[in-house]
Structure formats: structure tokens, C-alpha cells
Amino acid sequence: MSKPVANDFALVLNAGSSSLKFCVYRLTNSGKWELDARGQIEGICVAPRLSANDANGANLANDHLSDEVCDGRAALNVLADWLRARYGGSRVLGVGHRVVHGGTRFLSPTIVSQQVLGELHELIPLAPLHQPYNLAAIEAVFERLPGVPQVACFDTSFHHTLPAVAALVPLPRDMCKSGLRRYGFHGLSYEYVASVIPELAPELSKGRVIVAHLGSGASLCALNGGKSVDNSLGFTALDGLCMGTRTGALDPGVVLYLFQTLGLSHKEVESILYKKSGLLGISGISSDMRDLLARNEPDAHLAVDYFVYRAAKEIGALTAVLGGIDGLIFTAGIGENSAEIRRRICQSSSWLGIIVDDEANAANGPRISSPQSKVSVWVIPTNEEFVIARHTGLLLGLR
Ligand code: ADP
């Protein structure tokens, strides 16, 4: 490809079941990727809407879309038209995608060929609620922007450093040969956080750190010297912490009970585990932490209590894995914005010597522990899209 010129851009896509999130990055003269716009097409099939802001948060679009925007391909067509209107004449240098599952084969970002796409399709059973949409977006780009190179960045890759014992699924070994192991997820978020630790908290870069990615999906990652040694998510994105609509860790006997005693079908069980449980299932009100914190119903309180309880319990477990803890970092929607949840998780983890500075916590950090705290505690906003843009640029030789 000829050298990028001033207005050329790279596109980052994060495609889900009902939304297509996107970021547009431009390469600066110093060779760094700079965000130019971010937005999303949400409500696909229900009440589709396009919204976008520039890098300073100024609104660029807020449009209701036709009801015909009913799948990823239609959403990508809308985005391509919007990009042409805003960036007409500039080239799309490459498209980087968030892809949830890379299995045992894709341990780092990969340029997508038809063969790679075929192999990623085989992983759909391991991430049935995410992978199909990620791959549909890749296919739509192949169709709509033929010739534009695409890069898949995986949520699992960052955890390829997990020791064998942490990756084990304790079933008969023969059964595990087909890829039954603990992979870990939210790796792009953890990679970003790990990349800024040397700058923000150099004393932690060689240390034992637990990162709490608390969003609609939630997990903890144990970092030793910046490398992932364990993650609370495992074979699928169901394990570990209580999430917006997912159970988190569950006695597998419960799943047997749903099948054998309640006679539910596998589709019903899948839907319960992924979409109807967690904060939503416990509260019966909402999967959204903000809503729950504002409510007075006992079940809303119970859902929040359970979320905090599970997080603190898992912090204890990962502290044991690490043999101690030097730093705790909060990130993602809840971790970055909810002083109340951070306070409560830190309070439950005070036995580790964690002391929070209330004022710094209320201001969302970056450092929220008091000078007396044995463990330094931080809030670091994650930036998965930036990690994808960086990998896309590197793999495509754009800088
Ligand atoms: P995802 O990217 O997985 O959809 P996010 O990282 O955006 O999720 O996190 C969404 C969650 O963050 C929601 O539960 C939302 O209520 C919560 N959240 C965002 N802001 C706040 C806030 N100020 N207080 C409490 N929770 C918040």
C-alpha cells in the first residue's frame, strides 16, 4: 500500500448483537494514532440510531435510522455512507475488529484472510453471543470495502501467558483436546491498562496487580510483571464475577438441575445464563448498575451486595494466586465511574491493607488510595479501541 496521506484513516469496529460501535483514527505526523471520531449504531432491529462525537466530545451525528437497519450488514452500510459523507476522498487504510474468541490458535492480532475467517467461525460455540456478530462485521467489510485489509484483535490473546494449571478445565483429559480450557477475556482492556502502568505507576510495573474490569461484562485479571497469570473469566465469558445479565461462577450442578429437573431446553438455559441472570436476575429490575444504585427495593440492594461480595471474594482468590498484592486498578463503566462500588469493594478488601482516600475516590482518581494504604489503588479508564488501532497499524505496516 502506498504511504498514508493526511486524511487517510483506520477504522476500529466492535460489533455486538444490537450495536456496532466504531472509532476513526488518523495517523499523526509523529506516527501516533489519534482519535478523530467515535460513535455507534445502536438499537439494530429495534429502534436503530446513529450517534457520533468528535475527539473532543462534540456531537457529529444523532440520527434515527430506517427500521430496515436490521443486521450487521445494514448497519455497516449506514456507517460506510456516513464515513463517505464525512471523509469523502480519504482512504480507509485498514479495519481493526474486536473479536471475542481467538481459541488456541490466535495468540496475537491477525490479518484476516478467508481461511482465518473460516477458523474463527469454528469458535462460535465457545462465544455464541458475541463471535457471530464480530465475524458478520468482518464479512460485511469484505463485501462493502473489498480490498481494505482487516485485522482481528482477540479478547483472549492477552491471557495466553496463563500458566497451564490456571488454564486447566478439570474434565477427563481426552475431552479437553478439542480446546476445552480456560482462555480468559477482556484481554484488550487489560492490555491497555497494563500498557499505561509503567507511566502512571512505575513502581507497579514489575509488581502483583489485580485489575478489575467492571462493566456490563465484568472480570478480574491477575497481572504479574504486566503479564496475565489468571482471569476470573474462563472457557466462556460466563465465569467469575456477577455481571449485568450473566451469572458469573455457578455450581455446575445448577445447570444440570435446569436441564434435568426443570426440563429446560439448551436454548432456554443459554438465555438464562447469558441474558437473564446476574444483576438483572437478582434484582428483577435492571442490569444497569446506575439504576440499581438509585433504587430502594430490597432486591436491588441484594443485587448490588452480591456484585460487591463476588468482586471482593475473587480479589482474595487472585491475591492468593499472586502470593500478595501491590496494586488494585479499577476500569470500565462501573470501575471508572462508580465511587460507591469502588468504596464498597475496597472496604470489603480492607483486610489486605487497602485504605481509600474518599476525596480522591469521589474525583475518580487516578490514585484513590491513601498514602497509608499498603496497596495502591487506581482508576484507569480503559481504551480497547486504541489497542486495536495500534495493532492494526503495526500489522498493516502503516507506521
Ligand atoms: P460494556 O462496554 O460492557 O457495555 P461498560 O463498560 O460501558 O459496559 O459499563 C456499563 C455499566 O457501567 C452499566 O452497568 C452502567 O450502569 C455502569 N455505569 C456507568 N456509569 C456509572 C456510574 N456513574 N455509576 C454506576 N455505574 C455506572
Coordinates of N, CA, C and O in Angstrom, one line a residue, residues 148-255:
V148 N -9.8 -3.6 1.3 CA -9.3 -3.0 2.5 C -8.9 -4.1 3.5 O -9.7 -5.0 3.8
P149 N -7.6 -4.0 3.9 CA -7.2 -5.1 4.8 C -7.8 -5.0 6.2 O -8.1 -3.9 6.7
Q150 N -8.1 -6.2 6.8 CA -8.7 -6.3 8.1 C -7.9 -7.0 9.1 O -7.2 -8.0 8.7
V151 N -7.9 -6.6 10.3 CA -7.2 -7.2 11.4 C -8.1 -7.6 12.5 O -9.0 -6.8 12.9
A152 N -8.0 -8.8 13.0 CA -8.8 -9.3 14.1 C -8.0 -9.2 15.4 O -6.8 -9.7 15.4
C153 N -8.5 -8.5 16.4 CA -7.8 -8.4 17.7 C -8.7 -9.2 18.7 O -9.9 -8.9 18.8
F154 N -8.1 -10.1 19.5 CA -8.9 -11.0 20.3 C -8.9 -10.7 21.8 O -7.8 -10.3 22.3
D155 N -10.0 -10.9 22.4 CA -10.1 -10.7 23.8 C -9.4 -11.8 24.6 O -9.2 -11.6 25.8
T156 N -9.1 -12.9 24.0 CA -8.5 -14.0 24.7 C -6.9 -13.9 24.6 O -6.3 -14.4 25.5
S157 N -6.4 -13.2 23.6 CA -4.9 -13.3 23.3 C -4.0 -12.9 24.5 O -3.0 -13.5 24.8
F158 N -4.4 -11.8 25.2 CA -3.6 -11.3 26.3 C -3.4 -12.3 27.4 O -2.4 -12.3 28.1
H159 N -4.3 -13.3 27.4 CA -4.2 -14.3 28.5 C -3.4 -15.6 28.1 O -3.4 -16.6 28.8
H160 N -2.7 -15.5 26.9 CA -2.0 -16.7 26.5 C -0.8 -17.0 27.5 O -0.3 -18.1 27.4
T161 N -0.5 -16.1 28.4 CA 0.5 -16.3 29.3 C 0.1 -17.1 30.6 O 0.8 -17.3 31.5
L162 N -1.2 -17.4 30.6 CA -1.7 -18.2 31.8 C -0.9 -19.5 32.0 O -0.7 -20.2 31.0
P163 N -0.4 -19.7 33.2 CA 0.2 -21.0 33.4 C -0.8 -22.1 33.2 O -2.0 -22.0 33.3
A164 N -0.2 -23.3 32.9 CA -1.1 -24.5 32.5 C -2.1 -24.8 33.6 O -3.2 -25.1 33.3
V165 N -1.7 -24.6 34.8 CA -2.6 -25.0 35.9 C -3.8 -24.0 36.0 O -4.9 -24.4 36.3
A166 N -3.5 -22.8 35.6 CA -4.6 -21.8 35.7 C -5.6 -22.0 34.5 O -6.7 -21.5 34.5
A167 N -5.0 -22.5 33.4 CA -5.8 -22.7 32.2 C -6.6 -24.0 32.2 O -7.5 -24.2 31.3
L168 N -6.4 -24.8 33.2 CA -7.0 -26.2 33.2 C -8.5 -26.2 33.4 O -9.0 -25.5 34.2
V169 N -9.1 -27.0 32.6 CA -10.5 -27.4 32.9 C -10.5 -28.8 33.4 O -10.0 -29.7 32.7
P170 N -10.9 -29.1 34.7 CA -10.6 -30.4 35.3 C -11.6 -31.5 34.8 O -12.2 -32.1 35.7
L171 N -11.7 -31.7 33.5 CA -12.5 -32.8 33.0 C -11.6 -33.8 32.5 O -10.3 -33.6 32.4
P172 N -12.1 -35.0 32.1 CA -11.1 -36.0 31.6 C -10.3 -35.4 30.4 O -10.8 -34.7 29.6
R173 N -9.0 -35.7 30.4 CA -8.1 -35.1 29.5 C -8.5 -35.2 28.1 O -8.3 -34.3 27.3
D174 N -9.0 -36.4 27.7 CA -9.3 -36.6 26.3 C -10.4 -35.6 25.8 O -10.3 -35.2 24.7
M175 N -11.3 -35.3 26.7 CA -12.4 -34.4 26.3 C -11.8 -33.0 26.1 O -12.4 -32.2 25.4
C176 N -10.7 -32.7 26.7 CA -10.1 -31.3 26.6 C -9.3 -31.0 25.4 O -8.9 -29.9 25.1
K177 N -9.1 -32.1 24.6 CA -8.2 -32.0 23.4 C -8.8 -31.0 22.4 O -8.1 -30.4 21.6
S178 N -10.1 -30.9 22.4 CA -10.7 -30.0 21.4 C -10.7 -28.6 21.8 O -11.4 -27.8 21.1
G179 N -10.0 -28.2 22.8 CA -9.9 -26.8 23.1 C -10.6 -26.4 24.4 O -10.8 -25.2 24.6
L180 N -11.0 -27.4 25.2 CA -11.7 -27.1 26.4 C -10.6 -26.7 27.5 O -9.9 -27.5 28.0
R181 N -10.5 -25.4 27.6 CA -9.5 -24.9 28.6 C -10.0 -23.5 29.0 O -11.0 -23.0 28.4
R182 N -9.4 -22.9 30.0 CA -9.8 -21.6 30.4 C -9.0 -20.6 29.6 O -7.7 -20.7 29.5
Y183 N -9.7 -19.7 28.9 CA -9.0 -18.7 28.0 C -8.8 -17.4 28.6 O -7.8 -16.8 28.6
G184 N -9.9 -16.9 29.3 CA -9.9 -15.6 29.9 C -10.3 -14.6 28.8 O -10.1 -14.8 27.6
F185 N -11.0 -13.5 29.2 CA -11.5 -12.5 28.3 C -11.2 -11.1 28.7 O -10.4 -10.9 29.7
H186 N -11.7 -10.1 28.1 CA -11.5 -8.7 28.3 C -10.0 -8.3 28.1 O -9.4 -7.4 28.7
G187 N -9.3 -9.2 27.3 CA -7.8 -9.0 27.2 C -7.4 -7.7 26.6 O -6.3 -7.2 26.9
L188 N -8.2 -7.1 25.7 CA -7.8 -5.9 25.0 C -7.8 -4.8 26.1 O -7.0 -3.9 26.1
S189 N -8.8 -4.8 27.0 CA -8.9 -3.9 28.1 C -7.7 -4.0 29.0 O -7.0 -3.0 29.4
Y190 N -7.4 -5.3 29.4 CA -6.2 -5.5 30.3 C -4.9 -5.1 29.6 O -4.0 -4.6 30.3
E191 N -4.8 -5.4 28.3 CA -3.6 -5.0 27.6 C -3.4 -3.5 27.7 O -2.3 -3.0 27.9
Y192 N -4.5 -2.7 27.5 CA -4.4 -1.3 27.5 C -3.9 -0.8 28.9 O -3.0 0.0 29.1
V193 N -4.6 -1.3 30.0 CA -4.3 -0.9 31.3 C -2.8 -1.3 31.6 O -2.1 -0.5 32.2
A194 N -2.4 -2.5 31.3 CA -1.0 -2.9 31.5 C -0.1 -2.0 30.8 O 1.0 -1.7 31.3
S195 N -0.5 -1.5 29.6 CA 0.5 -0.6 28.9 C 0.7 0.7 29.5 O 1.7 1.4 29.2
V196 N -0.3 1.2 30.3 CA -0.1 2.5 30.9 C 0.4 2.5 32.3 O 0.8 3.5 32.9
I197 N 0.5 1.3 32.9 CA 1.0 1.2 34.3 C 2.4 1.7 34.4 O 2.7 2.5 35.3
P198 N 3.4 1.4 33.5 CA 4.7 1.9 33.6 C 4.8 3.4 33.7 O 5.7 4.0 34.3
E199 N 3.9 4.1 33.0 CA 3.9 5.5 33.0 C 3.2 6.1 34.3 O 3.7 7.0 34.9
L200 N 2.1 5.5 34.6 CA 1.2 6.1 35.7 C 1.7 5.6 37.1 O 1.7 6.4 38.0
A201 N 2.1 4.4 37.2 CA 2.5 3.9 38.5 C 3.7 2.9 38.3 O 3.6 1.7 38.4
P202 N 4.9 3.5 37.9 CA 6.1 2.7 37.5 C 6.4 1.7 38.6 O 6.9 0.6 38.3
E203 N 6.1 2.0 39.9 CA 6.5 1.1 40.9 C 5.7 -0.2 40.8 O 6.1 -1.2 41.5
L204 N 4.6 -0.2 40.1 CA 3.8 -1.4 40.0 C 4.1 -2.3 38.7 O 3.7 -3.4 38.6
S205 N 5.0 -1.7 37.9 CA 5.1 -2.4 36.6 C 5.7 -3.8 36.7 O 5.5 -4.7 35.9
K206 N 6.5 -4.0 37.8 CA 7.1 -5.3 38.0 C 6.3 -6.1 39.1 O 6.7 -7.2 39.5
G207 N 5.3 -5.5 39.6 CA 4.6 -6.0 40.8 C 3.4 -6.9 40.5 O 3.1 -7.3 39.4
R208 N 2.7 -7.1 41.6 CA 1.5 -8.0 41.6 C 0.3 -7.1 41.6 O 0.0 -6.4 42.6
V209 N -0.4 -7.1 40.5 CA -1.6 -6.2 40.4 C -2.8 -6.9 40.0 O -2.8 -7.8 39.2
I210 N -3.9 -6.5 40.6 CA -5.2 -7.0 40.2 C -6.0 -5.9 39.5 O -6.1 -4.8 40.0
V211 N -6.4 -6.2 38.2 CA -7.2 -5.2 37.5 C -8.7 -5.7 37.5 O -9.0 -6.8 37.2
A212 N -9.5 -4.8 37.9 CA -11.0 -5.1 37.9 C -11.7 -4.4 36.8 O -11.9 -3.1 36.8
H213 N -12.0 -5.1 35.7 CA -12.8 -4.6 34.6 C -14.2 -4.8 35.0 O -14.8 -5.9 34.9
L214 N -14.9 -3.7 35.4 CA -16.3 -3.8 35.9 C -17.2 -3.0 35.0 O -17.3 -1.8 35.1
G215 N -17.8 -3.7 34.0 CA -18.7 -3.1 33.1 C -20.0 -3.9 33.0 O -20.3 -4.6 34.0
S216 N -20.7 -3.9 31.9 CA -21.8 -4.9 31.8 C -21.3 -6.3 31.9 O -21.9 -7.2 32.5
G217 N -20.2 -6.5 31.2 CA -19.4 -7.8 31.4 C -18.4 -7.4 32.5 O -17.9 -6.3 32.5
A218 N -18.0 -8.3 33.4 CA -17.1 -8.0 34.4 C -16.1 -9.1 34.7 O -16.5 -10.3 34.6
S219 N -14.9 -8.8 34.9 CA -13.9 -9.8 35.3 C -12.7 -9.1 36.0 O -12.6 -7.9 36.1
L220 N -11.9 -10.0 36.6 CA -10.7 -9.5 37.3 C -9.5 -10.2 36.5 O -9.6 -11.4 36.1
C221 N -8.4 -9.5 36.5 CA -7.2 -10.1 35.9 C -6.0 -10.0 36.9 O -5.8 -8.9 37.5
A222 N -5.3 -11.1 37.1 CA -4.1 -11.0 38.0 C -2.9 -10.8 37.0 O -2.6 -11.6 36.2
L223 N -2.2 -9.7 37.3 CA -1.0 -9.4 36.5 C 0.2 -9.5 37.3 O 0.3 -9.0 38.4
N224 N 1.2 -10.3 36.8 CA 2.5 -10.3 37.5 C 3.5 -9.8 36.5 O 3.7 -10.4 35.5
G225 N 4.1 -8.7 36.9 CA 5.0 -8.0 36.0 C 4.4 -7.7 34.7 O 5.1 -7.8 33.6
G226 N 3.1 -7.3 34.7 CA 2.5 -6.9 33.4 C 1.9 -8.0 32.6 O 1.3 -7.8 31.6
K227 N 2.1 -9.3 33.0 CA 1.6 -10.4 32.3 C 0.4 -11.0 33.0 O 0.4 -11.2 34.2
S228 N -0.5 -11.5 32.2 CA -1.7 -12.1 32.8 C -1.4 -13.5 33.3 O -0.9 -14.3 32.6
V229 N -1.6 -13.7 34.6 CA -1.4 -15.1 35.2 C -2.7 -15.8 35.6 O -2.8 -16.9 35.8
D230 N -3.8 -15.0 35.6 CA -5.1 -15.6 35.8 C -6.2 -14.5 35.5 O -5.9 -13.3 35.5
N231 N -7.4 -15.0 35.2 CA -8.5 -14.2 34.8 C -9.7 -14.9 35.4 O -9.8 -16.1 35.3
S232 N -10.7 -14.1 35.9 CA -11.9 -14.7 36.5 C -12.8 -15.3 35.5 O -13.7 -16.0 35.8
L233 N -12.7 -14.8 34.2 CA -13.5 -15.5 33.1 C -12.6 -16.7 32.6 O -11.4 -16.6 32.6
G234 N -13.3 -17.7 32.1 CA -12.6 -18.9 31.8 C -12.8 -19.4 30.4 O -12.3 -18.8 29.4
F235 N -13.5 -20.5 30.2 CA -13.7 -21.2 28.9 C -14.7 -20.3 28.1 O -14.5 -20.2 26.9
T236 N -15.7 -19.7 28.8 CA -16.6 -18.8 28.1 C -16.6 -17.5 29.0 O -16.0 -17.5 30.0
A237 N -17.4 -16.6 28.5 CA -17.5 -15.3 29.3 C -18.6 -15.4 30.4 O -19.2 -14.4 30.7
L238 N -18.8 -16.6 30.9 CA -19.8 -16.7 32.0 C -19.3 -16.8 33.4 O -20.0 -16.7 34.4
D239 N -18.0 -17.1 33.5 CA -17.4 -17.5 34.8 C -17.2 -16.2 35.7 O -17.3 -15.1 35.3
G240 N -16.8 -16.4 36.9 CA -16.2 -15.4 37.8 C -17.3 -14.5 38.4 O -18.2 -14.9 39.1
L241 N -17.1 -13.2 38.1 CA -17.9 -12.1 38.8 C -19.4 -12.1 38.4 O -19.7 -12.6 37.3
C242 N -20.2 -11.6 39.2 CA -21.6 -11.3 38.8 C -21.6 -10.2 37.7 O -20.9 -9.2 37.9
M243 N -22.3 -10.4 36.7 CA -22.3 -9.4 35.6 C -23.7 -8.8 35.4 O -24.7 -9.2 36.1
G244 N -23.9 -7.9 34.4 CA -25.2 -7.3 34.2 C -26.3 -8.3 34.0 O -27.3 -8.2 34.7
T245 N -26.1 -9.2 33.1 CA -27.1 -10.3 32.9 C -26.6 -11.7 32.9 O -27.3 -12.6 32.7
R246 N -25.3 -11.8 33.2 CA -24.7 -13.2 33.2 C -24.4 -13.6 34.7 O -24.1 -12.7 35.5
T247 N -24.5 -14.9 34.9 CA -24.4 -15.4 36.3 C -23.1 -15.1 37.0 O -23.1 -14.9 38.2
G248 N -22.0 -15.3 36.2 CA -20.7 -15.4 36.9 C -20.6 -16.9 37.4 O -21.5 -17.7 37.1
A249 N -19.6 -17.1 38.3 CA -19.4 -18.5 38.8 C -20.7 -19.1 39.3 O -21.4 -18.5 40.0
L250 N -20.9 -20.4 39.0 CA -22.1 -21.1 39.3 C -21.8 -22.5 39.5 O -21.0 -23.1 38.7
D251 N -22.3 -23.2 40.5 CA -22.2 -24.6 40.7 C -22.7 -25.3 39.4 O -23.9 -25.1 39.1
P252 N -21.9 -26.1 38.8 CA -22.4 -26.7 37.5 C -23.6 -27.6 37.8 O -24.4 -27.9 36.8
G253 N -23.8 -28.0 39.0 CA -25.0 -28.8 39.4 C -26.3 -28.0 39.1 O -27.3 -28.6 38.9
V254 N -26.2 -26.7 39.2 CA -27.4 -25.9 38.9 C -27.8 -26.0 37.5 O -29.0 -26.1 37.2
V255 N -26.8 -26.1 36.6 CA -27.1 -26.2 35.2 C -27.8 -27.6 34.9 O -28.7 -27.7 34.2

